[in-house]
Amino acid sequence: LRYAKENGISFCILDASASFHEADKRDENSEEAMATVKLASECNIPYVRIFGNHFITDDEDAEIADIAAAIRELCKKAEKLNVTILLEVHGDFNTSDRILKTAYAVNCRNFGIVWDIQHSREEPRLFWERTKHLIRHVHIKDSIQGVLCNTGEGDLPVAEIVRMLG
């Protein structure tokens, strides 16, 4: 942190690898996420990234409700430390419908998303229009049939997405 401060470097987000899809690991992942929130707060970093990840059963709505409940508890604790929790668009949390259902269920003002454009599974303009009020951070990268490549050389509409963000 001292090096960063001395060199004019600031951090905008800390990434927790915490995933909330496995009920039996939810406490462990909540603890990891909360440790990351505490570090973010101590370092004046406004955002912590987490994952919803994958659906394990066929009851998507029930799983979103369970995952959202855990995220809501994390958001409540993080709010006291002035940190916002960001769910990354990743795994099965990859459409605006699922993101909006989750956001509605979390129902906290310190909740948003990281739009990882490689993992979004719908037309970018539609995703943007429906979720822009939740987007706080964006991962820009490119890929060819899911394999990472140099930005601008793959099949993702990176330039179009950057224009939308502007």
Short mmCIF file of N, CA and C in Angstrom, two decimals:
data_model
loop_
_atom_site.label_atom_id
_atom_site.label_comp_id
_atom_site.label_asym_id
_atom_site.label_seq_id
_atom_site.Cartn_x
_atom_site.Cartn_y
_atom_site.Cartn_z
N LEU A 1 0.82 -1.20 0.00
CA LEU A 1 0.00 0.00 0.00
C LEU A 1 0.86 1.25 0.00
N ARG A 2 1.95 1.20 0.76
CA ARG A 2 2.85 2.35 0.79
C ARG A 2 3.42 2.60 -0.60
N TYR A 3 3.87 1.54 -1.27
CA TYR A 3 4.41 1.67 -2.63
C TYR A 3 3.36 2.26 -3.57
N ALA A 4 2.14 1.75 -3.47
CA ALA A 4 1.07 2.24 -4.33
C ALA A 4 0.82 3.72 -4.09
N LYS A 5 0.74 4.10 -2.83
CA LYS A 5 0.48 5.50 -2.49
C LYS A 5 1.61 6.40 -2.97
N GLU A 6 2.84 5.96 -2.75
CA GLU A 6 4.00 6.76 -3.17
C GLU A 6 4.08 6.92 -4.68
N ASN A 7 3.48 5.98 -5.43
CA ASN A 7 3.56 6.01 -6.88
C ASN A 7 2.23 6.37 -7.55
N GLY A 8 1.30 6.89 -6.78
CA GLY A 8 0.04 7.36 -7.34
C GLY A 8 -0.87 6.26 -7.86
N ILE A 9 -0.71 5.06 -7.31
CA ILE A 9 -1.55 3.93 -7.73
C ILE A 9 -2.70 3.79 -6.75
N SER A 10 -3.90 3.68 -7.29
CA SER A 10 -5.05 3.43 -6.43
C SER A 10 -5.74 2.16 -6.89
N PHE A 11 -6.43 1.53 -5.98
CA PHE A 11 -7.12 0.27 -6.26
C PHE A 11 -8.62 0.53 -6.26
N CYS A 12 -9.33 -0.08 -7.19
CA CYS A 12 -10.77 0.12 -7.26
C CYS A 12 -11.56 -1.08 -6.79
N ILE A 13 -10.94 -2.25 -6.72
CA ILE A 13 -11.67 -3.46 -6.36
C ILE A 13 -10.72 -4.51 -5.82
N LEU A 14 -11.21 -5.30 -4.86
CA LEU A 14 -10.50 -6.49 -4.41
C LEU A 14 -11.34 -7.69 -4.81
N ASP A 15 -10.70 -8.69 -5.32
CA ASP A 15 -11.42 -9.89 -5.76
C ASP A 15 -11.35 -10.97 -4.70
N ALA A 16 -12.52 -11.37 -4.22
CA ALA A 16 -12.61 -12.55 -3.38
C ALA A 16 -12.98 -13.71 -4.30
N SER A 17 -12.47 -14.87 -4.03
CA SER A 17 -12.84 -16.04 -4.83
C SER A 17 -14.08 -16.73 -4.27
N ALA A 18 -14.71 -16.09 -3.31
CA ALA A 18 -15.87 -16.67 -2.63
C ALA A 18 -17.01 -16.91 -3.61
N SER A 19 -17.54 -18.12 -3.58
CA SER A 19 -18.70 -18.52 -4.38
C SER A 19 -19.81 -18.94 -3.43
N PHE A 20 -21.04 -18.66 -3.79
CA PHE A 20 -22.14 -18.89 -2.87
C PHE A 20 -23.11 -19.97 -3.34
N HIS A 21 -22.71 -20.78 -4.30
CA HIS A 21 -23.63 -21.77 -4.86
C HIS A 21 -23.71 -23.07 -4.07
N GLU A 22 -22.69 -23.42 -3.31
CA GLU A 22 -22.70 -24.67 -2.56
C GLU A 22 -23.08 -24.39 -1.11
N ALA A 23 -24.26 -24.81 -0.74
CA ALA A 23 -24.78 -24.52 0.60
C ALA A 23 -23.83 -24.99 1.70
N ASP A 24 -23.20 -26.16 1.51
CA ASP A 24 -22.33 -26.71 2.55
C ASP A 24 -21.01 -25.95 2.68
N LYS A 25 -20.70 -25.08 1.72
CA LYS A 25 -19.46 -24.29 1.79
C LYS A 25 -19.76 -22.80 1.95
N ARG A 26 -21.02 -22.48 2.12
CA ARG A 26 -21.43 -21.07 2.17
C ARG A 26 -20.81 -20.33 3.35
N ASP A 27 -20.76 -20.95 4.52
CA ASP A 27 -20.16 -20.28 5.68
C ASP A 27 -18.68 -19.98 5.43
N GLU A 28 -17.98 -20.96 4.91
CA GLU A 28 -16.55 -20.79 4.60
C GLU A 28 -16.36 -19.66 3.58
N ASN A 29 -17.19 -19.63 2.55
CA ASN A 29 -17.07 -18.60 1.53
C ASN A 29 -17.48 -17.23 2.06
N SER A 30 -18.46 -17.20 2.95
CA SER A 30 -18.86 -15.94 3.58
C SER A 30 -17.72 -15.38 4.42
N GLU A 31 -17.02 -16.26 5.13
CA GLU A 31 -15.88 -15.83 5.94
C GLU A 31 -14.77 -15.26 5.05
N GLU A 32 -14.49 -15.94 3.93
CA GLU A 32 -13.47 -15.43 3.01
C GLU A 32 -13.88 -14.07 2.46
N ALA A 33 -15.13 -13.96 2.05
CA ALA A 33 -15.61 -12.70 1.51
C ALA A 33 -15.53 -11.59 2.56
N MET A 34 -15.90 -11.90 3.79
CA MET A 34 -15.88 -10.89 4.84
C MET A 34 -14.45 -10.47 5.17
N ALA A 35 -13.51 -11.39 5.14
CA ALA A 35 -12.11 -11.03 5.34
C ALA A 35 -11.65 -10.08 4.25
N THR A 36 -12.10 -10.31 3.03
CA THR A 36 -11.74 -9.44 1.91
C THR A 36 -12.41 -8.08 2.08
N VAL A 37 -13.64 -8.06 2.56
CA VAL A 37 -14.34 -6.79 2.83
C VAL A 37 -13.58 -5.98 3.87
N LYS A 38 -13.14 -6.63 4.94
CA LYS A 38 -12.39 -5.93 5.98
C LYS A 38 -11.10 -5.34 5.43
N LEU A 39 -10.38 -6.11 4.62
CA LEU A 39 -9.16 -5.60 4.00
C LEU A 39 -9.47 -4.43 3.07
N ALA A 40 -10.52 -4.56 2.28
CA ALA A 40 -10.91 -3.47 1.38
C ALA A 40 -11.21 -2.20 2.18
N SER A 41 -11.92 -2.35 3.27
CA SER A 41 -12.26 -1.20 4.10
C SER A 41 -11.00 -0.54 4.67
N GLU A 42 -10.09 -1.36 5.18
CA GLU A 42 -8.85 -0.83 5.74
C GLU A 42 -8.02 -0.10 4.69
N CYS A 43 -8.15 -0.51 3.45
CA CYS A 43 -7.35 0.07 2.36
C CYS A 43 -8.13 1.10 1.54
N ASN A 44 -9.34 1.44 1.99
CA ASN A 44 -10.20 2.39 1.27
C ASN A 44 -10.49 1.96 -0.16
N ILE A 45 -10.72 0.68 -0.35
CA ILE A 45 -11.09 0.14 -1.66
C ILE A 45 -12.60 -0.08 -1.63
N PRO A 46 -13.33 0.53 -2.57
CA PRO A 46 -14.79 0.55 -2.45
C PRO A 46 -15.53 -0.74 -2.78
N TYR A 47 -14.90 -1.65 -3.55
CA TYR A 47 -15.63 -2.82 -4.04
C TYR A 47 -14.93 -4.13 -3.72
N VAL A 48 -15.75 -5.16 -3.48
CA VAL A 48 -15.27 -6.53 -3.36
C VAL A 48 -16.09 -7.39 -4.31
N ARG A 49 -15.38 -8.17 -5.13
CA ARG A 49 -16.02 -9.06 -6.10
C ARG A 49 -16.23 -10.44 -5.50
N ILE A 50 -17.42 -11.01 -5.77
CA ILE A 50 -17.74 -12.38 -5.37
C ILE A 50 -18.40 -13.08 -6.55
N PHE A 51 -18.66 -14.38 -6.39
CA PHE A 51 -19.34 -15.16 -7.42
C PHE A 51 -20.62 -15.78 -6.85
N GLY A 52 -21.63 -15.90 -7.71
CA GLY A 52 -22.80 -16.72 -7.40
C GLY A 52 -22.46 -18.13 -7.84
N ASN A 53 -21.95 -18.21 -9.04
CA ASN A 53 -21.41 -19.37 -9.73
C ASN A 53 -22.46 -20.26 -10.38
N HIS A 54 -22.64 -21.49 -9.94
CA HIS A 54 -23.43 -22.46 -10.70
C HIS A 54 -24.68 -22.90 -9.96
N PHE A 55 -25.69 -23.29 -10.73
CA PHE A 55 -26.88 -23.89 -10.13
C PHE A 55 -26.62 -25.39 -10.00
N ILE A 56 -26.97 -25.93 -8.87
CA ILE A 56 -26.72 -27.33 -8.59
C ILE A 56 -27.98 -28.17 -8.83
N THR A 57 -29.14 -27.56 -8.66
CA THR A 57 -30.41 -28.26 -8.86
C THR A 57 -31.14 -27.67 -10.07
N ASP A 58 -32.30 -28.18 -10.35
CA ASP A 58 -33.12 -27.65 -11.44
C ASP A 58 -34.01 -26.49 -10.99
N ASP A 59 -33.98 -26.16 -9.71
CA ASP A 59 -34.83 -25.11 -9.18
C ASP A 59 -34.05 -23.79 -9.11
N GLU A 60 -33.92 -23.17 -10.26
CA GLU A 60 -33.13 -21.94 -10.39
C GLU A 60 -33.62 -20.84 -9.44
N ASP A 61 -34.92 -20.64 -9.36
CA ASP A 61 -35.45 -19.58 -8.51
C ASP A 61 -35.12 -19.81 -7.04
N ALA A 62 -35.22 -21.05 -6.58
CA ALA A 62 -34.88 -21.36 -5.18
C ALA A 62 -33.39 -21.14 -4.93
N GLU A 63 -32.57 -21.52 -5.89
CA GLU A 63 -31.13 -21.33 -5.71
C GLU A 63 -30.76 -19.86 -5.69
N ILE A 64 -31.37 -19.08 -6.59
CA ILE A 64 -31.12 -17.63 -6.57
C ILE A 64 -31.53 -17.05 -5.22
N ALA A 65 -32.66 -17.47 -4.71
CA ALA A 65 -33.12 -16.97 -3.41
C ALA A 65 -32.14 -17.31 -2.30
N ASP A 66 -31.62 -18.54 -2.28
CA ASP A 66 -30.66 -18.96 -1.25
C ASP A 66 -29.35 -18.19 -1.37
N ILE A 67 -28.85 -18.10 -2.59
CA ILE A 67 -27.59 -17.38 -2.82
C ILE A 67 -27.76 -15.91 -2.49
N ALA A 68 -28.87 -15.32 -2.91
CA ALA A 68 -29.13 -13.91 -2.62
C ALA A 68 -29.22 -13.65 -1.13
N ALA A 69 -29.79 -14.58 -0.38
CA ALA A 69 -29.89 -14.41 1.08
C ALA A 69 -28.49 -14.33 1.70
N ALA A 70 -27.58 -15.17 1.24
CA ALA A 70 -26.21 -15.13 1.75
C ALA A 70 -25.51 -13.84 1.35
N ILE A 71 -25.74 -13.41 0.12
CA ILE A 71 -25.12 -12.16 -0.35
C ILE A 71 -25.70 -10.97 0.41
N ARG A 72 -27.00 -11.00 0.69
CA ARG A 72 -27.64 -9.92 1.45
C ARG A 72 -26.98 -9.76 2.82
N GLU A 73 -26.73 -10.89 3.50
CA GLU A 73 -26.07 -10.83 4.81
C GLU A 73 -24.67 -10.23 4.69
N LEU A 74 -23.96 -10.62 3.65
CA LEU A 74 -22.63 -10.05 3.41
C LEU A 74 -22.73 -8.55 3.15
N CYS A 75 -23.69 -8.15 2.33
CA CYS A 75 -23.87 -6.72 2.02
C CYS A 75 -24.16 -5.92 3.28
N LYS A 76 -24.98 -6.45 4.16
CA LYS A 76 -25.31 -5.74 5.40
C LYS A 76 -24.05 -5.48 6.24
N LYS A 77 -23.21 -6.50 6.33
CA LYS A 77 -21.96 -6.34 7.09
C LYS A 77 -21.00 -5.40 6.37
N ALA A 78 -20.93 -5.51 5.05
CA ALA A 78 -20.02 -4.68 4.26
C ALA A 78 -20.43 -3.22 4.28
N GLU A 79 -21.73 -2.97 4.34
CA GLU A 79 -22.22 -1.58 4.34
C GLU A 79 -21.68 -0.81 5.53
N LYS A 80 -21.58 -1.48 6.68
CA LYS A 80 -21.05 -0.84 7.88
C LYS A 80 -19.59 -0.44 7.71
N LEU A 81 -18.91 -1.09 6.76
CA LEU A 81 -17.50 -0.81 6.49
C LEU A 81 -17.31 0.00 5.21
N ASN A 82 -18.42 0.50 4.66
CA ASN A 82 -18.40 1.35 3.46
C ASN A 82 -17.84 0.62 2.24
N VAL A 83 -18.21 -0.65 2.10
CA VAL A 83 -17.78 -1.47 0.97
C VAL A 83 -19.02 -1.97 0.23
N THR A 84 -18.92 -1.99 -1.09
CA THR A 84 -19.99 -2.49 -1.94
C THR A 84 -19.62 -3.87 -2.47
N ILE A 85 -20.57 -4.79 -2.43
CA ILE A 85 -20.36 -6.15 -2.91
C ILE A 85 -20.78 -6.22 -4.37
N LEU A 86 -19.90 -6.76 -5.21
CA LEU A 86 -20.18 -6.89 -6.63
C LEU A 86 -20.19 -8.36 -7.03
N LEU A 87 -21.30 -8.80 -7.57
CA LEU A 87 -21.44 -10.15 -8.09
C LEU A 87 -20.92 -10.16 -9.51
N GLU A 88 -19.98 -11.02 -9.80
CA GLU A 88 -19.43 -11.09 -11.15
C GLU A 88 -20.35 -11.88 -12.07
N VAL A 89 -20.52 -11.36 -13.27
CA VAL A 89 -21.25 -12.08 -14.32
C VAL A 89 -20.36 -13.25 -14.72
N HIS A 90 -20.77 -14.45 -14.29
CA HIS A 90 -19.91 -15.62 -14.43
C HIS A 90 -20.75 -16.85 -14.14
N GLY A 91 -20.34 -17.98 -14.66
CA GLY A 91 -21.06 -19.22 -14.40
C GLY A 91 -22.50 -19.11 -14.87
N ASP A 92 -23.43 -19.54 -14.04
CA ASP A 92 -24.84 -19.47 -14.39
C ASP A 92 -25.45 -18.09 -14.14
N PHE A 93 -24.72 -17.21 -13.54
CA PHE A 93 -25.18 -15.83 -13.34
C PHE A 93 -24.69 -15.01 -14.53
N ASN A 94 -25.26 -15.32 -15.69
CA ASN A 94 -24.72 -14.82 -16.94
C ASN A 94 -25.75 -14.17 -17.86
N THR A 95 -26.97 -13.95 -17.36
CA THR A 95 -27.99 -13.26 -18.15
C THR A 95 -28.59 -12.14 -17.31
N SER A 96 -29.15 -11.17 -18.00
CA SER A 96 -29.77 -10.06 -17.26
C SER A 96 -30.93 -10.55 -16.40
N ASP A 97 -31.69 -11.52 -16.87
CA ASP A 97 -32.79 -12.05 -16.06
C ASP A 97 -32.29 -12.58 -14.72
N ARG A 98 -31.26 -13.40 -14.76
CA ARG A 98 -30.73 -13.98 -13.52
C ARG A 98 -30.11 -12.90 -12.63
N ILE A 99 -29.40 -11.97 -13.24
CA ILE A 99 -28.78 -10.88 -12.47
C ILE A 99 -29.87 -10.03 -11.80
N LEU A 100 -30.91 -9.69 -12.55
CA LEU A 100 -31.98 -8.86 -12.00
C LEU A 100 -32.75 -9.59 -10.90
N LYS A 101 -33.01 -10.88 -11.07
CA LYS A 101 -33.66 -11.66 -10.01
C LYS A 101 -32.81 -11.65 -8.74
N THR A 102 -31.51 -11.80 -8.93
CA THR A 102 -30.60 -11.81 -7.78
C THR A 102 -30.57 -10.45 -7.11
N ALA A 103 -30.44 -9.40 -7.89
CA ALA A 103 -30.40 -8.04 -7.33
C ALA A 103 -31.68 -7.73 -6.56
N TYR A 104 -32.81 -8.11 -7.13
CA TYR A 104 -34.09 -7.88 -6.47
C TYR A 104 -34.14 -8.63 -5.13
N ALA A 105 -33.66 -9.86 -5.13
CA ALA A 105 -33.68 -10.67 -3.91
C ALA A 105 -32.67 -10.17 -2.87
N VAL A 106 -31.51 -9.69 -3.32
CA VAL A 106 -30.52 -9.15 -2.38
C VAL A 106 -31.07 -7.87 -1.75
N ASN A 107 -31.56 -6.97 -2.59
CA ASN A 107 -32.23 -5.75 -2.13
C ASN A 107 -31.38 -4.92 -1.16
N CYS A 108 -30.14 -4.66 -1.53
CA CYS A 108 -29.26 -3.81 -0.74
C CYS A 108 -28.66 -2.74 -1.65
N ARG A 109 -28.54 -1.53 -1.12
CA ARG A 109 -28.01 -0.46 -1.97
C ARG A 109 -26.51 -0.60 -2.23
N ASN A 110 -25.82 -1.40 -1.43
CA ASN A 110 -24.40 -1.62 -1.66
C ASN A 110 -24.16 -2.96 -2.36
N PHE A 111 -25.02 -3.24 -3.33
CA PHE A 111 -24.88 -4.42 -4.18
C PHE A 111 -24.85 -3.95 -5.63
N GLY A 112 -23.95 -4.54 -6.39
CA GLY A 112 -23.87 -4.26 -7.81
C GLY A 112 -23.24 -5.45 -8.51
N ILE A 113 -22.82 -5.22 -9.74
CA ILE A 113 -22.21 -6.32 -10.50
C ILE A 113 -20.92 -5.89 -11.17
N VAL A 114 -20.10 -6.90 -11.43
CA VAL A 114 -18.95 -6.79 -12.32
C VAL A 114 -19.42 -7.43 -13.63
N TRP A 115 -19.45 -6.65 -14.69
CA TRP A 115 -19.84 -7.19 -15.98
C TRP A 115 -18.59 -7.75 -16.65
N ASP A 116 -18.42 -9.05 -16.59
CA ASP A 116 -17.36 -9.74 -17.31
C ASP A 116 -17.94 -10.06 -18.68
N ILE A 117 -17.52 -9.31 -19.68
CA ILE A 117 -18.18 -9.40 -20.99
C ILE A 117 -18.02 -10.77 -21.64
N GLN A 118 -16.97 -11.49 -21.27
CA GLN A 118 -16.78 -12.82 -21.86
C GLN A 118 -17.82 -13.82 -21.37
N HIS A 119 -18.36 -13.61 -20.18
CA HIS A 119 -19.26 -14.58 -19.59
C HIS A 119 -20.74 -14.23 -19.74
N SER A 120 -21.03 -13.06 -20.27
CA SER A 120 -22.41 -12.67 -20.49
C SER A 120 -22.99 -13.47 -21.65
N ARG A 121 -24.19 -14.01 -21.48
CA ARG A 121 -24.77 -14.91 -22.48
C ARG A 121 -26.00 -14.33 -23.17
N GLU A 122 -25.92 -13.05 -23.51
CA GLU A 122 -26.98 -12.45 -24.31
C GLU A 122 -26.40 -11.27 -25.07
N GLU A 123 -27.16 -10.74 -25.95
CA GLU A 123 -26.71 -9.62 -26.78
C GLU A 123 -26.27 -8.49 -25.85
N PRO A 124 -25.05 -7.94 -26.06
CA PRO A 124 -24.50 -6.96 -25.13
C PRO A 124 -25.39 -5.74 -24.89
N ARG A 125 -26.01 -5.21 -25.93
CA ARG A 125 -26.84 -4.01 -25.73
C ARG A 125 -28.03 -4.32 -24.81
N LEU A 126 -28.64 -5.49 -24.98
CA LEU A 126 -29.75 -5.87 -24.11
C LEU A 126 -29.27 -6.01 -22.67
N PHE A 127 -28.14 -6.69 -22.48
CA PHE A 127 -27.60 -6.85 -21.13
C PHE A 127 -27.32 -5.48 -20.51
N TRP A 128 -26.68 -4.61 -21.27
CA TRP A 128 -26.35 -3.26 -20.80
C TRP A 128 -27.61 -2.49 -20.42
N GLU A 129 -28.58 -2.46 -21.30
CA GLU A 129 -29.79 -1.69 -21.04
C GLU A 129 -30.51 -2.17 -19.79
N ARG A 130 -30.52 -3.47 -19.56
CA ARG A 130 -31.27 -4.01 -18.43
C ARG A 130 -30.50 -3.94 -17.11
N THR A 131 -29.18 -3.90 -17.16
CA THR A 131 -28.39 -4.00 -15.92
C THR A 131 -27.50 -2.80 -15.65
N LYS A 132 -27.50 -1.79 -16.50
CA LYS A 132 -26.54 -0.70 -16.33
C LYS A 132 -26.64 -0.02 -14.97
N HIS A 133 -27.80 -0.02 -14.35
CA HIS A 133 -27.94 0.58 -13.03
C HIS A 133 -27.21 -0.23 -11.95
N LEU A 134 -26.82 -1.45 -12.26
CA LEU A 134 -26.10 -2.30 -11.30
C LEU A 134 -24.60 -2.39 -11.58
N ILE A 135 -24.19 -2.04 -12.79
CA ILE A 135 -22.79 -2.23 -13.20
C ILE A 135 -21.90 -1.19 -12.51
N ARG A 136 -20.91 -1.69 -11.79
CA ARG A 136 -19.95 -0.82 -11.11
C ARG A 136 -18.52 -1.02 -11.62
N HIS A 137 -18.30 -2.15 -12.28
CA HIS A 137 -16.95 -2.50 -12.75
C HIS A 137 -17.11 -3.40 -13.96
N VAL A 138 -16.20 -3.31 -14.91
CA VAL A 138 -16.30 -4.10 -16.13
C VAL A 138 -14.97 -4.79 -16.40
N HIS A 139 -15.04 -6.07 -16.74
CA HIS A 139 -13.85 -6.81 -17.19
C HIS A 139 -13.93 -6.87 -18.71
N ILE A 140 -12.99 -6.21 -19.36
CA ILE A 140 -12.91 -6.22 -20.82
C ILE A 140 -11.83 -7.22 -21.21
N LYS A 141 -12.23 -8.18 -22.00
CA LYS A 141 -11.29 -9.15 -22.56
C LYS A 141 -11.93 -9.72 -23.81
N ASP A 142 -11.21 -10.50 -24.54
CA ASP A 142 -11.73 -11.04 -25.79
C ASP A 142 -11.37 -12.51 -25.88
N SER A 143 -12.12 -13.21 -26.72
CA SER A 143 -11.87 -14.64 -26.88
C SER A 143 -12.35 -15.10 -28.25
N ILE A 144 -11.81 -16.23 -28.65
CA ILE A 144 -12.27 -16.91 -29.86
C ILE A 144 -12.85 -18.24 -29.40
N GLN A 145 -14.13 -18.40 -29.56
CA GLN A 145 -14.86 -19.59 -29.10
C GLN A 145 -14.50 -19.94 -27.65
N GLY A 146 -14.46 -18.91 -26.80
CA GLY A 146 -14.23 -19.10 -25.39
C GLY A 146 -12.78 -19.15 -24.94
N VAL A 147 -11.83 -19.14 -25.89
CA VAL A 147 -10.41 -19.16 -25.55
C VAL A 147 -9.87 -17.73 -25.62
N LEU A 148 -9.28 -17.27 -24.52
CA LEU A 148 -8.80 -15.89 -24.46
C LEU A 148 -7.80 -15.59 -25.58
N CYS A 149 -7.88 -14.37 -26.08
CA CYS A 149 -6.96 -13.89 -27.11
C CYS A 149 -6.74 -12.40 -26.89
N ASN A 150 -5.93 -11.78 -27.72
CA ASN A 150 -5.70 -10.35 -27.62
C ASN A 150 -7.01 -9.60 -27.85
N THR A 151 -7.20 -8.56 -27.05
CA THR A 151 -8.41 -7.75 -27.17
C THR A 151 -8.53 -7.18 -28.57
N GLY A 152 -9.72 -7.36 -29.15
CA GLY A 152 -9.98 -6.87 -30.50
C GLY A 152 -9.75 -7.91 -31.58
N GLU A 153 -9.19 -9.05 -31.21
CA GLU A 153 -8.90 -10.10 -32.19
C GLU A 153 -9.87 -11.28 -32.10
N GLY A 154 -10.81 -11.21 -31.18
CA GLY A 154 -11.72 -12.34 -30.96
C GLY A 154 -13.10 -12.09 -31.50
N ASP A 155 -14.05 -12.86 -30.98
CA ASP A 155 -15.41 -12.75 -31.49
C ASP A 155 -16.34 -11.95 -30.59
N LEU A 156 -15.81 -11.32 -29.55
CA LEU A 156 -16.64 -10.46 -28.72
C LEU A 156 -16.68 -9.05 -29.32
N PRO A 157 -17.82 -8.38 -29.24
CA PRO A 157 -17.94 -7.03 -29.80
C PRO A 157 -17.37 -5.97 -28.85
N VAL A 158 -16.06 -6.07 -28.59
CA VAL A 158 -15.42 -5.22 -27.59
C VAL A 158 -15.61 -3.73 -27.89
N ALA A 159 -15.36 -3.31 -29.13
CA ALA A 159 -15.49 -1.89 -29.47
C ALA A 159 -16.91 -1.38 -29.22
N GLU A 160 -17.90 -2.16 -29.61
CA GLU A 160 -19.29 -1.78 -29.38
C GLU A 160 -19.60 -1.63 -27.90
N ILE A 161 -19.10 -2.56 -27.10
CA ILE A 161 -19.34 -2.52 -25.67
C ILE A 161 -18.66 -1.30 -25.05
N VAL A 162 -17.44 -1.02 -25.45
CA VAL A 162 -16.73 0.15 -24.92
C VAL A 162 -17.49 1.42 -25.29
N ARG A 163 -18.01 1.52 -26.49
CA ARG A 163 -18.81 2.69 -26.89
C ARG A 163 -20.06 2.80 -26.01
N MET A 164 -20.71 1.69 -25.70
CA MET A 164 -21.90 1.73 -24.84
C MET A 164 -21.55 2.27 -23.46
N LEU A 165 -20.39 1.88 -22.95
CA LEU A 165 -19.97 2.29 -21.63
C LEU A 165 -19.64 3.78 -21.57
N GLY A 166 -19.21 4.32 -22.71
CA GLY A 166 -18.79 5.72 -22.78
C GLY A 166 -19.92 6.63 -22.62
#
